[in-house]
Coordinates of N, CA and C in Angstrom, one line a residue:
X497 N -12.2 14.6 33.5 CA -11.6 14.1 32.2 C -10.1 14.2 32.3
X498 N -9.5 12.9 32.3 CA -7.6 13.0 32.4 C -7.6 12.7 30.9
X499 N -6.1 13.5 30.5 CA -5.5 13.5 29.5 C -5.1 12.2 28.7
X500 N -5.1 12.4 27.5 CA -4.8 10.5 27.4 C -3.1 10.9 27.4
X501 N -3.0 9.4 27.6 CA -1.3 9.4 27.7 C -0.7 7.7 26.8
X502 N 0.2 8.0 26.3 CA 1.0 6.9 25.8 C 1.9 6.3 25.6
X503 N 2.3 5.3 25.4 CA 3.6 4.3 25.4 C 3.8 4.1 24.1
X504 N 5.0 4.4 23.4 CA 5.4 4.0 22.4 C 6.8 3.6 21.8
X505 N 6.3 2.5 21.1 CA 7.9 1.6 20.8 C 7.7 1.4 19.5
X506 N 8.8 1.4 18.8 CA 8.8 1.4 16.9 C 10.4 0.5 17.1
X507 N 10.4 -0.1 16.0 CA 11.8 -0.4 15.9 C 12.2 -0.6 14.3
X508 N 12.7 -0.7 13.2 CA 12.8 -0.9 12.3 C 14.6 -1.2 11.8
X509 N 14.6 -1.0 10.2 CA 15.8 -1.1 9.6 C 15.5 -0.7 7.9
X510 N 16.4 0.0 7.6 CA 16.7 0.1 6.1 C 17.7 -0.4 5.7
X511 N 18.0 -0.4 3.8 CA 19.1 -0.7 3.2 C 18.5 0.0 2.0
X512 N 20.1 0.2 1.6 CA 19.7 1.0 0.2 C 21.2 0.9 -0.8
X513 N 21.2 0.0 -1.5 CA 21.9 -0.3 -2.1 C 21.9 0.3 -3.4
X514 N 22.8 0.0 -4.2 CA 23.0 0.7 -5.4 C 22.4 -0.3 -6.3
X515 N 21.3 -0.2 -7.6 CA 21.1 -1.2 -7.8 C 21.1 -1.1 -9.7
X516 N 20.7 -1.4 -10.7 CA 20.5 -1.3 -12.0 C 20.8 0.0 -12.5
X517 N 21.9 0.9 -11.8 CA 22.2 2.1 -12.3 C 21.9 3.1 -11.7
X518 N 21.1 2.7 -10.2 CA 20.2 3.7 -9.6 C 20.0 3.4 -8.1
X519 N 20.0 3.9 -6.9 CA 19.7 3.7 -5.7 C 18.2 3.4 -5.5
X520 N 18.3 2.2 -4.7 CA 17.4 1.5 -4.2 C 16.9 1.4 -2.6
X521 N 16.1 1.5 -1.5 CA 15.7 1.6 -0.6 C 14.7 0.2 -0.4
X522 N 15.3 -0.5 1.0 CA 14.2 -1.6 1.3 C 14.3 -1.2 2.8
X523 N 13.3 -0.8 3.2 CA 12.7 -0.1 4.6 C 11.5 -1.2 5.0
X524 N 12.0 -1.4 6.4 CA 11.1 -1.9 7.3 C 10.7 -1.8 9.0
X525 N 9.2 -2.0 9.8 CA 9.4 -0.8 10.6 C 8.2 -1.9 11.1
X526 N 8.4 -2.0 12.7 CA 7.2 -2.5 13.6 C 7.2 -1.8 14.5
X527 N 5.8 -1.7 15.1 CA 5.2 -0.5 16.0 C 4.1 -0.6 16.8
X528 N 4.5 -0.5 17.8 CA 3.0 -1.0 19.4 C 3.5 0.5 20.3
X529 N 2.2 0.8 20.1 CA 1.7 2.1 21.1 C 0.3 1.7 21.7
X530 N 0.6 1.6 23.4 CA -0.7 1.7 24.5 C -1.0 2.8 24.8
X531 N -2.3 3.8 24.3 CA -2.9 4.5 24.8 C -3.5 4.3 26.4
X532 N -3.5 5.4 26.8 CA -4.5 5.2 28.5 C -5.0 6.2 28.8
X533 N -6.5 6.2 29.0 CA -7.2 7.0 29.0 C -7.8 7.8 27.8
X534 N -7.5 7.0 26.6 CA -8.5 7.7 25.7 C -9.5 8.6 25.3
X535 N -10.0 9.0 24.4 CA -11.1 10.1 24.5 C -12.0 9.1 23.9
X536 N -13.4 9.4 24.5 CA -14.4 8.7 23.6 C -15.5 9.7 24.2
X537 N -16.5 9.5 22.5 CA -17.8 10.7 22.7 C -18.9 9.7 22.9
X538 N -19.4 9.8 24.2 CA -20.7 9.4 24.3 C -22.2 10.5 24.3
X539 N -22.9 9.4 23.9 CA -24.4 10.3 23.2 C -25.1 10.9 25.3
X540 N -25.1 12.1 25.0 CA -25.8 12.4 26.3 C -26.4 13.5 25.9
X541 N -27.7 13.0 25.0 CA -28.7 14.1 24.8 C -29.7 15.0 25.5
X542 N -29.6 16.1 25.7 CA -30.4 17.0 26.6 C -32.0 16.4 25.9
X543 N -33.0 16.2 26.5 CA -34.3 16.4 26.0 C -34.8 17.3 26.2
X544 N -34.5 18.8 26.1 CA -35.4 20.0 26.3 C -34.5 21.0 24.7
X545 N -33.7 20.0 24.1 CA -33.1 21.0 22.9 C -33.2 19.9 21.7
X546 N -33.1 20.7 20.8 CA -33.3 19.9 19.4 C -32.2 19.5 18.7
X547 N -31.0 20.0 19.5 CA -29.6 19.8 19.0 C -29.3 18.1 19.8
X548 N -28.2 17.3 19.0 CA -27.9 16.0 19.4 C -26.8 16.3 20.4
X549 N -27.1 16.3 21.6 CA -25.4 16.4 22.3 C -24.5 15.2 22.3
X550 N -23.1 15.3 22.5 CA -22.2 14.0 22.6 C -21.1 14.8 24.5
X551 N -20.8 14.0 24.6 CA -19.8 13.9 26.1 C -19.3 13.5 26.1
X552 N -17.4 14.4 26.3 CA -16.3 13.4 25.9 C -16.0 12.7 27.0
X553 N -15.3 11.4 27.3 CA -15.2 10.9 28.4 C -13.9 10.4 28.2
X554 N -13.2 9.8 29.3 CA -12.0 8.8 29.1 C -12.7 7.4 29.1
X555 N -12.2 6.4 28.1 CA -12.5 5.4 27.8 C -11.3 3.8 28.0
X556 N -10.4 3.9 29.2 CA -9.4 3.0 29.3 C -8.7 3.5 28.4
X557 N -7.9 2.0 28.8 CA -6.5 1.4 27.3 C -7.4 1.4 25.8
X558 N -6.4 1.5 24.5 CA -6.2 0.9 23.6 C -4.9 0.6 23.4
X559 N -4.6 -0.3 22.1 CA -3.2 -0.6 21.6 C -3.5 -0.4 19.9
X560 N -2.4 -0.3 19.2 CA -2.3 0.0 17.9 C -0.8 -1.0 17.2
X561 N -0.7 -1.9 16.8 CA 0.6 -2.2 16.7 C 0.1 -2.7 15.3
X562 N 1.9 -3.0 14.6 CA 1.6 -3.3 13.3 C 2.9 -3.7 12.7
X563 N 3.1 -3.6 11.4 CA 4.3 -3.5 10.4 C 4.0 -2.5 9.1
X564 N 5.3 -2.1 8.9 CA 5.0 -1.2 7.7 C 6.3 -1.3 6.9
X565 N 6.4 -1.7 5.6 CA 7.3 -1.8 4.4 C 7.2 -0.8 3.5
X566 N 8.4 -0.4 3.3 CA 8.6 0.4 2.2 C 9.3 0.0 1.2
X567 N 9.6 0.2 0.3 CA 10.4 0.0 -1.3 C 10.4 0.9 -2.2
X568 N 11.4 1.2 -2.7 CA 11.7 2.6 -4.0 C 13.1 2.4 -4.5
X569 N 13.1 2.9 -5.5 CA 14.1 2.7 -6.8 C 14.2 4.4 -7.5
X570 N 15.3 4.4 -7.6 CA 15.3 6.1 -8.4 C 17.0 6.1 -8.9
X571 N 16.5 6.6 -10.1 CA 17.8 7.0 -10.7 C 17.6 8.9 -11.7
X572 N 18.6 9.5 -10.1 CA 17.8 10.8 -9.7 C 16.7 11.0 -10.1
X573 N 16.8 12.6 -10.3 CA 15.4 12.7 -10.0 C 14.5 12.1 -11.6
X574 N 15.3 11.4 -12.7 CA 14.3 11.1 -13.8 C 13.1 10.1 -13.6
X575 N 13.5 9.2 -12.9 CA 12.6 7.7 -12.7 C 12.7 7.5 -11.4
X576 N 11.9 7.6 -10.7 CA 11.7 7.3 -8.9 C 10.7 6.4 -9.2
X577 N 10.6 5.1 -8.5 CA 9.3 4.6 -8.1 C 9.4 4.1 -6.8
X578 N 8.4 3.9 -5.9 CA 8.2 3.9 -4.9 C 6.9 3.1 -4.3
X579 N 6.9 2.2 -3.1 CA 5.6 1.9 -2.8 C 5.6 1.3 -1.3
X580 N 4.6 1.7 -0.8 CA 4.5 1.2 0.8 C 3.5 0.4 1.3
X581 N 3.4 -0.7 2.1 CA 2.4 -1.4 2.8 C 2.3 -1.3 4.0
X582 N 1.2 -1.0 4.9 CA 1.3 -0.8 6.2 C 0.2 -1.9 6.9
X583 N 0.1 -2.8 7.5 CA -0.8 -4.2 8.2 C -0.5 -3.9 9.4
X584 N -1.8 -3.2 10.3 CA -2.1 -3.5 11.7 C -3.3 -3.7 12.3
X585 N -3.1 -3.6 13.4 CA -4.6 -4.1 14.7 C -4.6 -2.8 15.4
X586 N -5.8 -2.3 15.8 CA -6.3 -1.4 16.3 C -7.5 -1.4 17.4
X587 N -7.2 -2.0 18.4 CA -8.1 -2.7 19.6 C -8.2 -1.6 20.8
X588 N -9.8 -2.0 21.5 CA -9.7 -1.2 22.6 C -9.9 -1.7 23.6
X589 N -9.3 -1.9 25.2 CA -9.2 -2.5 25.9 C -10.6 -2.9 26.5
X590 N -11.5 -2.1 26.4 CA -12.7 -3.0 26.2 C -13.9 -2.5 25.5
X591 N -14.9 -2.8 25.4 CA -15.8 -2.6 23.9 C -16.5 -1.1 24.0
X592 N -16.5 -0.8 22.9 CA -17.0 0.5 23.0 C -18.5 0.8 23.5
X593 N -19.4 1.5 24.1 CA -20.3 1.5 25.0 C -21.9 1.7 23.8
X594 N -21.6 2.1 22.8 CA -22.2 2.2 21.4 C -22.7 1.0 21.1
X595 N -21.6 0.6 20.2 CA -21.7 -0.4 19.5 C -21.0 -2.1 20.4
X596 N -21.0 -2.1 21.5 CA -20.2 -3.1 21.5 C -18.9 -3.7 20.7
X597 N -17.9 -2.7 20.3 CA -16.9 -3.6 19.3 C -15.7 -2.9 19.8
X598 N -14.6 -4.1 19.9 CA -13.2 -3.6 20.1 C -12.3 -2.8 19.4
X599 N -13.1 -3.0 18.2 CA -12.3 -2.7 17.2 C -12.1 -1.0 17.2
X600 N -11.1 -0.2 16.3 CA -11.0 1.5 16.1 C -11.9 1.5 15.3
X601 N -13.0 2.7 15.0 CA -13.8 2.9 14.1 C -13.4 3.7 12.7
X602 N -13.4 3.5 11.8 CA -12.5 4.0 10.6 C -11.1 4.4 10.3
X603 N -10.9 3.0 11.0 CA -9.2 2.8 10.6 C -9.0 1.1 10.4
X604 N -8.6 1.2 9.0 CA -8.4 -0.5 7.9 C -7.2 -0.8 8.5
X605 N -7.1 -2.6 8.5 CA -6.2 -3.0 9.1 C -5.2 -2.9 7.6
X606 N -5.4 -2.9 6.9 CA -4.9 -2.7 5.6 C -4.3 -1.4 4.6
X607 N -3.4 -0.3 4.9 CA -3.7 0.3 3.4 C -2.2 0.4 3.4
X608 N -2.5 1.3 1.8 CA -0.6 1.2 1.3 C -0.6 2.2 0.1
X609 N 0.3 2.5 -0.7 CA 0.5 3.3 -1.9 C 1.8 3.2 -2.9
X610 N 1.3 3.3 -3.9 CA 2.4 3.1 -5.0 C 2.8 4.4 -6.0
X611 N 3.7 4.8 -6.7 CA 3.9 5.6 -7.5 C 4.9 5.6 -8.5
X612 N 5.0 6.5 -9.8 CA 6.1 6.4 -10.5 C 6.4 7.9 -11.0
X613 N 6.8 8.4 -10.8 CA 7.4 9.5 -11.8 C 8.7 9.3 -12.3
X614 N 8.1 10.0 -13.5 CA 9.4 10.0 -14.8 C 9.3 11.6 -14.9
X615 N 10.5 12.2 -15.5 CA 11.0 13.6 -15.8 C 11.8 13.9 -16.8
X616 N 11.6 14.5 -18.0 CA 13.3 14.8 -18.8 C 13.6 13.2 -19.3
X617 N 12.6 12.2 -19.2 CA 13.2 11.3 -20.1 C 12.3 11.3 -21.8
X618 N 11.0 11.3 -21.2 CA 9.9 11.7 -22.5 C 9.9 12.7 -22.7
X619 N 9.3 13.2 -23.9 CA 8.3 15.1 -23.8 C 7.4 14.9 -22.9
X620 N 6.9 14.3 -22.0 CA 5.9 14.9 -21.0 C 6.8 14.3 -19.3
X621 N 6.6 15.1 -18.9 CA 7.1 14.9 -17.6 C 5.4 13.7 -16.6
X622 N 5.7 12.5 -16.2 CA 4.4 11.7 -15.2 C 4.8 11.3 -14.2
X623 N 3.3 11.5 -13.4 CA 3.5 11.2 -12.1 C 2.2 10.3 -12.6
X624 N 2.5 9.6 -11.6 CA 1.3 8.1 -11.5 C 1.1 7.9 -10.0
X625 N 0.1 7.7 -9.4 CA -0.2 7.1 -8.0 C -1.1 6.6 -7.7
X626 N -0.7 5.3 -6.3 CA -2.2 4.5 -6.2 C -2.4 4.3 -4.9
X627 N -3.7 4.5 -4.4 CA -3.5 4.8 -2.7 C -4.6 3.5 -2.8
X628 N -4.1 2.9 -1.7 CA -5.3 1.9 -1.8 C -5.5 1.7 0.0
X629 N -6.8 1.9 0.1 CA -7.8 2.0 1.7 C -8.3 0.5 2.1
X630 N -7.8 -0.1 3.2 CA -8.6 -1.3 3.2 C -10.2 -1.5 3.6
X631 N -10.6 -1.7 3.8 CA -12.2 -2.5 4.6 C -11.5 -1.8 6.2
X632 N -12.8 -0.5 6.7 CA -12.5 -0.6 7.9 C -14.1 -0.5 8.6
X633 N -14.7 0.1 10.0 CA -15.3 0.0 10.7 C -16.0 1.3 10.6
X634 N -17.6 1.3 10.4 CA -17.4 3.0 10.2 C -19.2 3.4 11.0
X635 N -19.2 3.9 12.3 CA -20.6 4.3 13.1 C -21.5 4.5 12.3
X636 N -22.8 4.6 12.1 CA -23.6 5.2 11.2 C -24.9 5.3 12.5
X637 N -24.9 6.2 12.8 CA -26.4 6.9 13.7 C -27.5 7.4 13.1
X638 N -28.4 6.8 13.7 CA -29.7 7.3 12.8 C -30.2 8.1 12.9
X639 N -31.3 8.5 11.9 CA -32.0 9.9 11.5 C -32.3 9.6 10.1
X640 N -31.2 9.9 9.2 CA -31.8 9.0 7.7 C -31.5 7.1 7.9
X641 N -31.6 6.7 8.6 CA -31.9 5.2 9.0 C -32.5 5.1 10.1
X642 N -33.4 4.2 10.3 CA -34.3 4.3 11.4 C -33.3 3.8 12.9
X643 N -32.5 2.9 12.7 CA -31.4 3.1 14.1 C -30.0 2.7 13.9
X644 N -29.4 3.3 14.9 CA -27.6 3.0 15.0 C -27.3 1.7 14.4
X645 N -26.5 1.4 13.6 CA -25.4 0.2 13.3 C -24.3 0.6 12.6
X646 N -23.5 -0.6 12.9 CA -22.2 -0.2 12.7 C -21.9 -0.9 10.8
X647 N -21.3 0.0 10.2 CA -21.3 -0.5 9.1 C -20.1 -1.1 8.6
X648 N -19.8 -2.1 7.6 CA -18.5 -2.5 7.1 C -18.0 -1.6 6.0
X649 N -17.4 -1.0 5.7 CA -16.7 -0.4 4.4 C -16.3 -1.0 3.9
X650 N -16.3 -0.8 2.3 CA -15.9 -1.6 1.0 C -14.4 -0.7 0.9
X651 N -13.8 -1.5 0.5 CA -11.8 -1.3 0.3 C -11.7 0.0 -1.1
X652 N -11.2 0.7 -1.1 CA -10.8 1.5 -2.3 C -9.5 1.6 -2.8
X653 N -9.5 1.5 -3.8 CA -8.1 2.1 -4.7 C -8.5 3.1 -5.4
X654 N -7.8 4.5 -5.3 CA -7.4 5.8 -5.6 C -6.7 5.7 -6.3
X655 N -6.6 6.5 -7.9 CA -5.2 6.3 -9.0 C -5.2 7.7 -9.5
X656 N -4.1 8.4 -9.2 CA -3.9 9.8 -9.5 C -2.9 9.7 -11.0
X657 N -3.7 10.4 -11.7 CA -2.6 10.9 -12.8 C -1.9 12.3 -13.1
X658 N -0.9 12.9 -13.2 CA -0.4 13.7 -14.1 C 0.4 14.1 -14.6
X659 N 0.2 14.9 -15.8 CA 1.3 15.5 -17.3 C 1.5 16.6 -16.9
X660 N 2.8 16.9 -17.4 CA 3.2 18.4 -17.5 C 4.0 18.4 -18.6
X661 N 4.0 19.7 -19.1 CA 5.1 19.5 -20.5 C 5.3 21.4 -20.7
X662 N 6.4 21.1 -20.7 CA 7.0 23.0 -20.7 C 6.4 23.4 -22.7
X663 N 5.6 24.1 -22.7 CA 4.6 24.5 -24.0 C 5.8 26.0 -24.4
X664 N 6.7 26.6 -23.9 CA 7.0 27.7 -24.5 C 8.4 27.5 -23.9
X665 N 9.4 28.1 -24.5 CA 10.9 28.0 -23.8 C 11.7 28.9 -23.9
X666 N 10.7 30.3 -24.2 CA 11.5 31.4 -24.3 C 12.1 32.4 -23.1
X667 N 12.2 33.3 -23.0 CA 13.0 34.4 -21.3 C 12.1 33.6 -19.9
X668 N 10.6 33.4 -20.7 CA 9.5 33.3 -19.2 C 8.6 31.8 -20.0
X669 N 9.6 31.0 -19.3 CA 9.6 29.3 -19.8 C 7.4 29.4 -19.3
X670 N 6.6 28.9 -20.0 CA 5.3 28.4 -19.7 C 5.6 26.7 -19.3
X671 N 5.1 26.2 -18.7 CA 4.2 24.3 -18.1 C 3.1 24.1 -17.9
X672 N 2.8 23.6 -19.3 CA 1.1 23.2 -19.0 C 1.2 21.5 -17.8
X673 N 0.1 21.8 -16.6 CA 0.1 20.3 -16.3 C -1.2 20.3 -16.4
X674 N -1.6 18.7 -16.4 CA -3.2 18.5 -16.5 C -2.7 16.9 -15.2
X675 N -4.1 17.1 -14.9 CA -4.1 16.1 -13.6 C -5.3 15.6 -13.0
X676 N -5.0 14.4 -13.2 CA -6.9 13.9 -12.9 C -6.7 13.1 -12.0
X677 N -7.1 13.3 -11.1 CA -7.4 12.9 -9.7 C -8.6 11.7 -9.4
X678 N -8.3 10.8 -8.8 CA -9.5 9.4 -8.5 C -9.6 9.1 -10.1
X679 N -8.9 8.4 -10.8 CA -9.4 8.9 -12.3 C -10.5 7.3 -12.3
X680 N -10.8 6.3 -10.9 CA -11.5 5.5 -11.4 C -13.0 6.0 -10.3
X681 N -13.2 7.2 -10.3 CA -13.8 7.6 -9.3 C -14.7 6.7 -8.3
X682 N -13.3 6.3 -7.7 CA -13.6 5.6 -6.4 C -14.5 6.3 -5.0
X683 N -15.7 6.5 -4.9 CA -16.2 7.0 -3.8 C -17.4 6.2 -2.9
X684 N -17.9 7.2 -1.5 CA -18.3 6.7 -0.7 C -20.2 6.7 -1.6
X685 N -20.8 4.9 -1.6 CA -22.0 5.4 -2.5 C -22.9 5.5 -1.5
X686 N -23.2 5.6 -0.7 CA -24.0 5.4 1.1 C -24.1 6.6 1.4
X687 N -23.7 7.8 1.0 CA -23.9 9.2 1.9 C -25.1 9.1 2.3
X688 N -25.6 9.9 3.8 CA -26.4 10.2 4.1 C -26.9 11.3 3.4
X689 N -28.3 11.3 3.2 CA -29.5 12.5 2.4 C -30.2 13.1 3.4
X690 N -30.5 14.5 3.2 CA -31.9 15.3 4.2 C -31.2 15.4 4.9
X691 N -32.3 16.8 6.0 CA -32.0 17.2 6.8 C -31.2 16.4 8.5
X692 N -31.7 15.0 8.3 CA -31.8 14.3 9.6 C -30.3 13.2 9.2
X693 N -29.8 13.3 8.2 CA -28.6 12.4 7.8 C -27.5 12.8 8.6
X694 N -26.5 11.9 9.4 CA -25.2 11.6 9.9 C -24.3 12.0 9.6
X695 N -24.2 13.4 9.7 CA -23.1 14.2 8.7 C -21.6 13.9 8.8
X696 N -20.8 12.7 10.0 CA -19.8 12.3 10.4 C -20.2 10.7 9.9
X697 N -20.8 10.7 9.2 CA -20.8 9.0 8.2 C -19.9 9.3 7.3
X698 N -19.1 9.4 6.9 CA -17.6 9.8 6.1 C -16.9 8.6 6.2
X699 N -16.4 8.2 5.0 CA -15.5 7.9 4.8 C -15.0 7.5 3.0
X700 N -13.6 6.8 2.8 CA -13.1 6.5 1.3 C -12.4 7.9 1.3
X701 N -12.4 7.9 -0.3 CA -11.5 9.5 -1.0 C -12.3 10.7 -0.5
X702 N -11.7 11.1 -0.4 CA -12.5 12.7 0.0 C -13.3 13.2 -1.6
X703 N -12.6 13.0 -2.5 CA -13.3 13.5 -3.6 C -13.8 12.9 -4.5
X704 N -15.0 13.1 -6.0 CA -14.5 12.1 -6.8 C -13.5 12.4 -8.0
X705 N -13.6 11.9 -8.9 CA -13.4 12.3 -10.4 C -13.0 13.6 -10.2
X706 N -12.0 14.2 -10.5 CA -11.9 15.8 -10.2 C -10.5 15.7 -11.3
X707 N -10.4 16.9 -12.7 CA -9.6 17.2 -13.6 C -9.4 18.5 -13.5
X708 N -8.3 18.5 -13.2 CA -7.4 20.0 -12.8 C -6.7 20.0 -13.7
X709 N -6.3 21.2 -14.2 CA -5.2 22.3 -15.3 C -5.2 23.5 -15.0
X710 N -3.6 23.3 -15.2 CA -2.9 25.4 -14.6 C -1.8 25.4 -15.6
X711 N -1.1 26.1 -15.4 CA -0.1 27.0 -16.7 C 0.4 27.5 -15.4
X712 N 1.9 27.1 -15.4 CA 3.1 27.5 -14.7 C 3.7 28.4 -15.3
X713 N 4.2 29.9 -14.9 CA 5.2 30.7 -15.4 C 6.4 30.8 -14.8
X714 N 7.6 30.5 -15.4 CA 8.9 30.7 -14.7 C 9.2 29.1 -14.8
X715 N 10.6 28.9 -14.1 CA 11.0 27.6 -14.2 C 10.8 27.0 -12.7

């Protein structure tokens, strides 16, 4: 087994001008890295054990190249908004021994994120965010399906919310925040079930719907 090794070139530019009372950022950025010698796990199951083995191996070249934009506006720290796109290709020099496909397996040629916080301009201090995952490539081996195929993934957007608002303002200041997380609980609806299910079939938000509240003491 040799080490993977790689080539990498990025080149970009920013500006950030002063703009409606407030500093502005327009960032932009292209990027091709050739991997060589990659890791890839192939299935090389013992038949005298009940356990599934895998065998890492070197698998050639890949390349990964792309573009990535950024954009934000902030007039300090009261009103920041921000948001990024990133569009690339993710290929492997030749097809994977599995599935036949060039393609990386659970990586979207597509994703990006947006946000806003405000501070000290309303009574509640907000953060807003939106992560959005494109359509990517994702293994699915069987056991809870009768055999291997490769599945397409549906695109997600992620939208985080949260409030905070200082509740007491005396020697030992209190901040209540409340924060609801995936609030359109975007998740993966395919999990594998039972004992025999694909426990590396993962993918989307890691969580769903999830409402968190704490009480801050001090400033």
């Amino acid at each position: 087994l040799r080490p993977e090794r790689s080539v990498n070139v990025m080149a970009g530019g920013e500006w950030k001008p002063s703009l409606w009372g407030g500093q502005a950022l327009f960032e932009m950025n292209g990027f091709h890295t050739r991997l060589r010698d990659q890791f890839h796990l192939q299935e090389d199951d013992l038949p005298d054990t009940d356990a599934r083995e895998f065998l890492k191996v070197n698998l050639g070249t890949a390349t990964v190249r792309g573009v990535e934009a950024n954009v934000g506006w902030g007039r300090g720290d009261h009103l920041v908004l921000q948001g990024g796109l990133v569009i690339q290709r993710s290929t492997l020099g030749q097809p994977d021994p599995d599935f036949a496909s060039t393609r990386f397996f659970r990586t979207p040629d597509v994703y990006g994120n947006a946000s806003i916080a405000v501070k000290e301009i309303v009574p509640v201090d907000l953060f807003a965010g939106l992560r959005f995952t494109g359509s990517m490539l994702a293994p699915h081996f069987a056991g809870a399906i009768p055999e291997d195929r490769l599945e397409r993934t549906p695109s997600f957007v992620q939208i985080d919310l949260s409030f905070a608002r200082r509740v007491y303002e005396g020697p030992v200041p209190l901040t209540l925040t409340v924060t609801v997380r995936n609030i359109t609980d975007a998740y993966q609806s395919d999990l594998d079930q039972g004992p025999l299910r694909d426990s590396a079939y993962v993918y989307g938000p890691r969580a769903p719907r999830t409402v968190l509240v704490s009480l801050r003491v001090g400033r």
